[in-house]
Amino acid sequence: MATRSAFVWDESFKAGADLRTHQHKIVEYTAVDTVNITNAATDRAIGVLQNKPNTGEAANVRILGIAEVVSDGSGTAIVAGDYVGPNNAGVAVKKATADYSVLGIALDPSSAAGAVIRVLLLPGAWFRTAAG
């Protein structure tokens, strides 16, 4: 039986844009104390937006723990245990390309665009392939 831990690390930053429609999406650090939605598959994710701030307001970001994240498994399905990271719209997708930033490990599957899944966050992680 699965149990939930209450341990999380949330940090507040300034919203670098209007993020009112981006709750549970992946954010990146864009300037001193400022975050915005990731806009490339290669972006370094800092965490997951927990609230709905407007430009300049406090953006609460989950950095460590388990977070609910908007996903897109419609192109390549996400299976529990897969590495996931950002796409160009701040949404979690399966990561299978070497040297791409990884947000964490999917704890739930996703085969549809917009599905919200649980992700175990791995700050600073990168997807690597075996040496060939």
XYZ file of C-alpha atoms in Angstrom:
132
model
C 0.000 0.000 0.000
C 1.359 3.423 -0.943
C 1.657 6.133 1.664
C 2.348 9.840 1.238
C 5.155 11.712 2.896
C 4.557 15.282 3.974
C 8.164 16.266 3.162
C 8.319 18.845 0.391
C 10.425 21.897 -0.330
C 8.498 24.824 -1.802
C 10.221 28.129 -2.535
C 8.785 31.507 -3.580
C 10.082 33.420 -6.594
C 8.732 36.296 -8.680
C 6.573 35.360 -11.677
C 8.330 36.630 -14.813
C 5.069 36.564 -16.791
C 1.342 35.976 -16.348
C 1.266 32.399 -15.006
C -2.397 32.315 -13.960
C -3.164 29.481 -16.416
C -0.001 27.464 -15.718
C -0.502 25.869 -12.297
C 1.253 22.458 -12.068
C 3.511 23.225 -15.029
C 7.311 23.112 -15.083
C 9.237 26.331 -14.498
C 12.802 27.489 -15.061
C 14.907 30.170 -13.374
C 15.020 33.109 -15.819
C 16.541 35.967 -13.777
C 17.440 36.722 -10.162
C 14.574 35.353 -8.036
C 12.375 35.055 -11.154
C 10.781 32.024 -12.847
C 8.800 31.384 -15.998
C 7.363 28.369 -17.809
C 9.957 26.268 -19.624
C 9.923 26.927 -23.372
C 12.333 24.278 -24.710
C 12.959 20.572 -24.174
C 16.537 21.432 -23.175
C 15.587 23.928 -20.427
C 16.855 23.294 -16.908
C 13.764 22.839 -14.783
C 13.868 24.273 -11.269
C 10.515 22.840 -10.171
C 6.739 22.860 -10.552
C 4.457 25.885 -10.149
C 2.016 25.384 -7.253
C -0.153 28.502 -7.578
C -1.556 30.895 -10.217
C 0.444 34.153 -10.001
C 0.208 37.138 -12.322
C 3.328 38.949 -13.546
C 5.466 40.101 -10.605
C 3.489 38.189 -7.980
C 4.882 35.404 -5.785
C 5.255 32.136 -7.689
C 5.290 29.177 -5.288
C 7.495 26.460 -6.761
C 7.834 22.857 -5.544
C 11.537 22.034 -5.752
C 11.738 18.758 -3.854
C 9.269 16.033 -2.973
C 6.315 14.750 -4.971
C 4.466 17.204 -7.209
C 1.380 17.025 -9.378
C 2.480 17.929 -12.911
C 0.602 18.528 -16.161
C 1.834 15.914 -18.661
C 1.565 15.005 -22.324
C 1.748 11.289 -23.001
C -0.216 11.511 -26.260
C 2.842 11.283 -28.536
C 4.995 8.958 -26.445
C 3.195 7.404 -23.509
C 4.626 7.947 -20.046
C 4.880 4.825 -17.899
C 5.325 4.932 -14.134
C 9.083 4.872 -13.563
C 9.970 6.873 -16.696
C 12.180 9.936 -16.510
C 10.158 13.033 -17.389
C 11.173 16.597 -18.113
C 9.939 19.767 -19.778
C 8.725 20.328 -23.309
C 8.355 23.724 -24.984
C 5.155 24.518 -23.048
C 6.111 23.647 -19.462
C 4.496 20.225 -19.677
C 6.108 16.940 -18.581
C 7.037 14.514 -21.360
C 9.038 11.271 -21.379
C 12.784 11.976 -21.630
C 14.861 9.633 -23.753
C 17.452 11.986 -25.267
C 20.940 12.121 -23.763
C 21.962 15.277 -21.914
C 18.428 16.636 -21.495
C 17.275 18.041 -18.170
C 15.080 15.697 -16.145
C 12.414 16.966 -13.762
C 11.967 13.626 -12.022
C 10.491 10.140 -12.133
C 6.853 9.631 -13.111
C 4.836 7.878 -10.417
C 1.727 7.647 -12.601
C 1.215 6.797 -16.287
C 0.014 9.276 -18.910
C -1.226 8.615 -22.419
C -3.117 11.875 -22.954
C -2.319 15.562 -23.285
C -3.180 17.544 -20.160
C -3.242 14.606 -17.745
C -2.001 15.514 -14.264
C 0.424 12.946 -12.851
C 2.553 12.647 -9.719
C 6.299 13.103 -10.208
C 9.103 12.439 -7.722
C 11.263 15.526 -8.228
C 15.019 15.112 -8.806
C 16.579 18.586 -8.663
C 19.489 19.042 -11.047
C 19.113 15.633 -12.731
C 20.120 14.900 -16.341
C 19.218 11.984 -18.593
C 22.329 10.083 -19.696
C 22.718 7.136 -22.029
C 25.181 4.310 -21.560
C 28.595 4.851 -23.137
C 28.698 3.160 -26.514
